[in-house]
């Protein structure tokens, strides 16, 4: 589903931004796996968004964690636009994005 067609370069950019809006931060592989995107395309879009100043990243160990740039001048407007676009997504995707795990899974517990 590509709600913001015409405003963003690619559908993957929209999905990345919606993921970061709902989860506050994420890794390239995690975002790609969640939406079923290719990891390479996701990394390229994250690099473009970072070059444009929309997202920022930091290294956490060997992984690069991304989040929306708090200094982006149109951050509030972008968040409102993404919240409106999120309403067009299927209910199961919205639930999966907003589900919070409060603690890690117990060791040895079956999946």
Short mmCIF file of C-alpha atoms in Angstrom, two decimals:
data_model
loop_
_atom_site.label_atom_id
_atom_site.label_comp_id
_atom_site.label_asym_id
_atom_site.label_seq_id
_atom_site.Cartn_x
_atom_site.Cartn_y
_atom_site.Cartn_z
CA UNK A 1 0.00 0.00 0.00
CA UNK A 2 1.53 3.33 -1.11
CA UNK A 3 -0.61 6.11 0.36
CA UNK A 4 1.84 8.99 -0.09
CA UNK A 5 2.50 8.38 -3.81
CA UNK A 6 3.72 11.59 -5.41
CA UNK A 7 5.18 12.99 -2.18
CA UNK A 8 7.86 10.35 -1.61
CA UNK A 9 10.25 8.74 -4.08
CA UNK A 10 9.33 5.15 -3.30
CA UNK A 11 6.89 2.98 -1.40
CA UNK A 12 9.75 1.71 0.73
CA UNK A 13 10.41 5.25 1.98
CA UNK A 14 6.83 5.52 3.19
CA UNK A 15 7.06 2.17 4.98
CA UNK A 16 10.37 3.12 6.59
CA UNK A 17 8.98 6.42 7.87
CA UNK A 18 5.79 4.81 9.18
CA UNK A 19 7.85 2.13 10.95
CA UNK A 20 10.06 4.79 12.57
CA UNK A 21 7.02 6.83 13.55
CA UNK A 22 5.37 3.90 15.32
CA UNK A 23 8.43 2.20 16.79
CA UNK A 24 10.55 5.35 17.31
CA UNK A 25 13.68 3.58 16.07
CA UNK A 26 14.68 0.61 13.97
CA UNK A 27 17.39 -1.26 12.11
CA UNK A 28 17.51 -1.73 8.36
CA UNK A 29 17.09 -5.50 8.50
CA UNK A 30 14.24 -5.29 11.00
CA UNK A 31 12.34 -2.81 8.85
CA UNK A 32 12.94 -4.86 5.70
CA UNK A 33 11.81 -8.08 7.39
CA UNK A 34 8.69 -6.46 8.86
CA UNK A 35 7.40 -5.25 5.48
CA UNK A 36 8.89 -8.03 3.32
CA UNK A 37 11.18 -5.61 1.47
CA UNK A 38 14.63 -6.38 0.15
CA UNK A 39 17.32 -5.47 2.63
CA UNK A 40 19.39 -3.74 -0.07
CA UNK A 41 16.52 -1.46 -1.15
CA UNK A 42 15.75 -0.62 2.47
CA UNK A 43 19.36 0.32 3.18
CA UNK A 44 19.47 2.53 0.07
CA UNK A 45 16.29 4.35 1.06
CA UNK A 46 17.55 4.81 4.62
CA UNK A 47 20.76 6.32 3.23
CA UNK A 48 18.74 8.70 1.03
CA UNK A 49 16.51 9.72 3.93
CA UNK A 50 19.58 10.31 6.08
CA UNK A 51 21.24 12.40 3.34
CA UNK A 52 18.04 14.46 3.11
CA UNK A 53 18.15 15.04 6.89
CA UNK A 54 14.83 13.30 7.59
CA UNK A 55 16.32 10.46 9.64
CA UNK A 56 19.45 10.18 11.75
CA UNK A 57 21.42 7.12 12.69
CA UNK A 58 23.90 5.94 15.27
CA UNK A 59 25.93 2.79 15.71
CA UNK A 60 24.78 0.44 18.43
CA UNK A 61 27.49 -2.18 18.54
CA UNK A 62 27.81 -3.33 14.94
CA UNK A 63 24.27 -2.31 14.00
CA UNK A 64 23.09 1.08 12.72
CA UNK A 65 19.93 2.29 14.45
CA UNK A 66 17.73 4.83 12.65
CA UNK A 67 15.15 7.28 14.01
CA UNK A 68 13.34 10.37 12.79
CA UNK A 69 15.57 13.43 13.00
CA UNK A 70 14.44 15.56 15.98
CA UNK A 71 16.01 18.63 14.32
CA UNK A 72 14.26 18.21 10.97
CA UNK A 73 12.41 21.53 10.46
CA UNK A 74 9.17 19.90 9.28
CA UNK A 75 9.18 17.00 11.73
CA UNK A 76 5.80 17.78 13.31
CA UNK A 77 4.14 18.20 9.91
CA UNK A 78 5.76 14.99 8.66
CA UNK A 79 4.54 13.10 11.73
CA UNK A 80 0.98 14.37 11.21
CA UNK A 81 1.10 13.34 7.55
CA UNK A 82 2.41 9.89 8.46
CA UNK A 83 -0.27 9.45 11.15
CA UNK A 84 -2.94 10.24 8.54
CA UNK A 85 -1.35 7.80 6.08
CA UNK A 86 -1.17 5.10 8.77
CA UNK A 87 -4.96 5.13 9.05
CA UNK A 88 -5.15 3.76 5.49
CA UNK A 89 -3.07 0.70 6.40
CA UNK A 90 -4.72 -2.63 7.27
CA UNK A 91 -5.61 -3.12 10.93
CA UNK A 92 -3.23 -6.09 11.35
CA UNK A 93 -0.26 -4.01 10.18
CA UNK A 94 -1.17 -1.19 12.57
CA UNK A 95 -1.45 -3.63 15.49
CA UNK A 96 1.88 -5.25 14.63
CA UNK A 97 3.57 -1.85 14.42
CA UNK A 98 2.19 -0.57 17.70
CA UNK A 99 2.62 -3.78 19.72
CA UNK A 100 5.12 -3.28 22.52
CA UNK A 101 7.10 -6.05 24.13
CA UNK A 102 7.80 -5.14 27.71
CA UNK A 103 10.50 -7.72 28.28
CA UNK A 104 12.51 -10.29 26.33
CA UNK A 105 11.29 -13.82 25.78
CA UNK A 106 12.25 -16.30 28.48
CA UNK A 107 15.21 -18.50 27.52
CA UNK A 108 14.10 -21.90 26.26
CA UNK A 109 10.45 -20.88 25.80
CA UNK A 110 8.99 -22.29 22.58
CA UNK A 111 8.09 -19.76 19.90
#
